[in-house]
């Protein structure tokens, strides 16, 4: 078990923040964090033999289901388009180590290397859908590595509405990362798509330059070139405990507090790069309101009406969600309240 005491700092911190509104759901929340993260993947929309892949997948999982006495794969009901994204009832260790799953493992490795499928966590698939890029859009993924969201966005800007698969789209995805090694990883991940609509850059996101013919006059703040901006910012990552249980050895409130100004600066730069009428999505893999609601509040305050929140209840109606917090406590690691916002 990850948690050995009901008085752990993590539990106490998030109970005080009231991120789980219904007290009856708290035990389910903790139980979920203690459970393995199940594997998931997408069949790439541009793949010309999707139907063959779906047939092979059904055959492989039917064989495995008979041995395991359970169904090990199902489509993600909330994902659109339908029957593209799938979830397994296995975590990556079970896929890698159990003898009865070796055929499935070999198939997934082969199709990943061929660029036919992308192994991607369910939660990672959500931000690009809310970003909703259109064929022909100019999009920037400001903190893009390792590249699963970038690949998803590439597929979206090349959907049949922009001619047909196989033709060069007028759109472009700029995939940026501040770390050189991660930028190389990003390039390796995205080259499987063979798309010509990708530009990989290596730059601190908060310092990304203005693009366009008037960039030299804009001084980086006045003219936006992008229809869509994704700010999936660096974060404390306490929402990744299911795949990274070591997180609990180093968890503290300090990480979120330290990252808060960096996240604001990246979001501000993303807003400056956005065209009037464009859309920006801000996302993290943290539960902390310091990294989520507090950043959005400060972003709206600093931009003085230039940005507005977009209601997205109609998008992905089958995805479970809740409204963000409107107030939260600022606590230090001694569990003392310094302020209430």
Short mmCIF file of C-alpha atoms in Angstrom, two decimals, residues 57-192:
data_model
loop_
_atom_site.label_atom_id
_atom_site.label_comp_id
_atom_site.label_asym_id
_atom_site.label_seq_id
_atom_site.Cartn_x
_atom_site.Cartn_y
_atom_site.Cartn_z
CA UNK A 57 -6.83 -6.90 -31.68
CA UNK A 58 -10.13 -8.71 -31.26
CA UNK A 59 -8.50 -12.06 -32.07
CA UNK A 60 -5.60 -11.49 -29.68
CA UNK A 61 -7.74 -10.37 -26.78
CA UNK A 62 -10.29 -13.14 -27.29
CA UNK A 63 -7.54 -15.74 -26.91
CA UNK A 64 -6.17 -14.00 -23.84
CA UNK A 65 -9.65 -13.62 -22.38
CA UNK A 66 -10.24 -17.35 -22.52
CA UNK A 67 -7.00 -17.98 -20.61
CA UNK A 68 -7.54 -15.24 -18.06
CA UNK A 69 -11.28 -15.77 -17.78
CA UNK A 70 -11.88 -12.07 -18.24
CA UNK A 71 -12.20 -9.52 -21.00
CA UNK A 72 -8.90 -7.67 -21.22
CA UNK A 73 -9.73 -4.91 -23.67
CA UNK A 74 -12.58 -2.49 -24.24
CA UNK A 75 -13.02 0.73 -26.22
CA UNK A 76 -12.98 3.98 -24.28
CA UNK A 77 -16.63 4.98 -24.40
CA UNK A 78 -15.97 8.67 -23.79
CA UNK A 79 -13.34 9.03 -26.55
CA UNK A 80 -14.30 10.47 -29.94
CA UNK A 81 -14.11 9.28 -32.65
CA UNK A 82 -15.43 5.95 -31.38
CA UNK A 83 -13.53 2.65 -31.52
CA UNK A 84 -10.15 4.37 -31.85
CA UNK A 85 -8.98 4.39 -28.23
CA UNK A 86 -8.84 1.26 -26.02
CA UNK A 87 -8.18 0.33 -22.42
CA UNK A 88 -6.74 -2.98 -21.22
CA UNK A 89 -7.53 -4.62 -17.89
CA UNK A 90 -3.76 -5.11 -17.49
CA UNK A 91 -1.00 -2.81 -16.32
CA UNK A 92 2.28 -2.58 -18.21
CA UNK A 93 4.01 -5.08 -15.89
CA UNK A 94 1.36 -7.72 -16.56
CA UNK A 95 1.65 -7.17 -20.30
CA UNK A 96 5.43 -7.43 -20.12
CA UNK A 97 5.79 -10.39 -17.77
CA UNK A 98 2.80 -12.75 -17.98
CA UNK A 99 3.35 -15.58 -20.53
CA UNK A 100 -0.27 -15.57 -21.72
CA UNK A 101 0.06 -11.92 -22.82
CA UNK A 102 3.23 -12.21 -24.88
CA UNK A 103 1.41 -12.31 -28.23
CA UNK A 104 -0.45 -9.13 -27.31
CA UNK A 105 2.79 -7.52 -26.14
CA UNK A 106 4.56 -8.39 -29.42
CA UNK A 107 1.62 -6.98 -31.42
CA UNK A 108 1.65 -3.71 -29.45
CA UNK A 109 5.42 -3.28 -29.84
CA UNK A 110 5.26 -4.01 -33.58
CA UNK A 111 2.35 -1.65 -34.25
CA UNK A 112 3.86 1.12 -32.09
CA UNK A 113 7.13 1.00 -34.02
CA UNK A 114 5.18 1.01 -37.29
CA UNK A 115 3.32 4.14 -36.19
CA UNK A 116 -0.06 2.40 -36.34
CA UNK A 117 -0.88 2.76 -32.64
CA UNK A 118 0.19 5.14 -29.88
CA UNK A 119 0.44 3.93 -26.30
CA UNK A 120 -1.00 6.77 -24.28
CA UNK A 121 -2.64 7.11 -20.88
CA UNK A 122 -6.35 7.89 -20.87
CA UNK A 123 -5.91 11.19 -19.04
CA UNK A 124 -3.28 12.28 -21.56
CA UNK A 125 -5.83 11.98 -24.37
CA UNK A 126 -8.17 14.57 -22.83
CA UNK A 127 -6.38 17.95 -23.33
CA UNK A 128 -6.01 17.68 -27.14
CA UNK A 129 -9.73 16.91 -27.46
CA UNK A 130 -10.65 20.00 -25.47
CA UNK A 131 -8.11 21.97 -27.53
CA UNK A 132 -10.17 20.95 -30.58
CA UNK A 133 -7.68 21.85 -33.34
CA UNK A 134 -9.12 22.05 -36.83
CA UNK A 135 -7.59 21.06 -40.18
CA UNK A 136 -5.32 23.87 -41.30
CA UNK A 137 -4.76 25.30 -37.80
CA UNK A 138 -1.40 26.54 -36.54
CA UNK A 139 -0.91 24.86 -33.14
CA UNK A 140 1.83 25.03 -30.51
CA UNK A 141 2.39 22.40 -27.82
CA UNK A 142 4.56 24.43 -25.46
CA UNK A 143 5.86 21.60 -23.22
CA UNK A 144 5.48 18.73 -25.64
CA UNK A 145 7.81 15.87 -24.61
CA UNK A 146 7.46 12.92 -24.67
CA UNK A 147 5.04 13.62 -27.54
CA UNK A 148 1.86 11.56 -27.17
CA UNK A 149 -0.36 14.66 -27.13
CA UNK A 150 1.58 16.15 -30.04
CA UNK A 151 0.96 13.03 -32.10
CA UNK A 152 -2.74 13.18 -31.27
CA UNK A 153 -2.93 16.83 -32.34
CA UNK A 154 -1.13 16.02 -35.59
CA UNK A 155 -3.83 13.48 -36.41
CA UNK A 156 -6.57 15.99 -35.63
CA UNK A 157 -5.26 18.73 -37.96
CA UNK A 158 -5.03 16.21 -40.80
CA UNK A 159 -8.54 14.79 -40.58
CA UNK A 160 -10.48 14.33 -43.84
CA UNK A 161 -12.02 17.80 -43.55
CA UNK A 162 -8.72 19.08 -44.95
CA UNK A 163 -8.86 17.01 -48.14
CA UNK A 164 -8.07 13.40 -47.35
CA UNK A 165 -5.50 11.28 -45.56
CA UNK A 166 -2.18 11.18 -47.34
CA UNK A 167 -2.34 14.72 -48.66
CA UNK A 168 -0.24 17.52 -47.18
CA UNK A 169 -2.32 19.61 -44.77
CA UNK A 170 -2.01 23.38 -44.56
CA UNK A 171 -1.83 23.11 -40.77
CA UNK A 172 1.29 22.98 -38.62
CA UNK A 173 2.08 21.72 -35.11
CA UNK A 174 5.03 23.33 -33.34
CA UNK A 175 6.20 20.93 -30.62
CA UNK A 176 8.46 22.65 -28.13
CA UNK A 177 10.38 21.48 -25.07
CA UNK A 178 12.90 23.23 -22.84
CA UNK A 179 15.08 20.15 -22.35
CA UNK A 180 17.33 19.09 -25.23
CA UNK A 181 17.24 15.37 -24.44
CA UNK A 182 13.47 15.42 -24.09
CA UNK A 183 13.24 17.30 -27.40
CA UNK A 184 15.18 14.44 -29.05
CA UNK A 185 12.78 11.97 -27.42
CA UNK A 186 9.88 14.03 -28.75
CA UNK A 187 11.32 13.90 -32.25
CA UNK A 188 11.75 10.11 -32.05
CA UNK A 189 8.16 9.68 -30.88
CA UNK A 190 6.62 11.90 -33.54
CA UNK A 191 8.64 10.74 -36.55
CA UNK A 192 6.59 7.52 -36.55
#
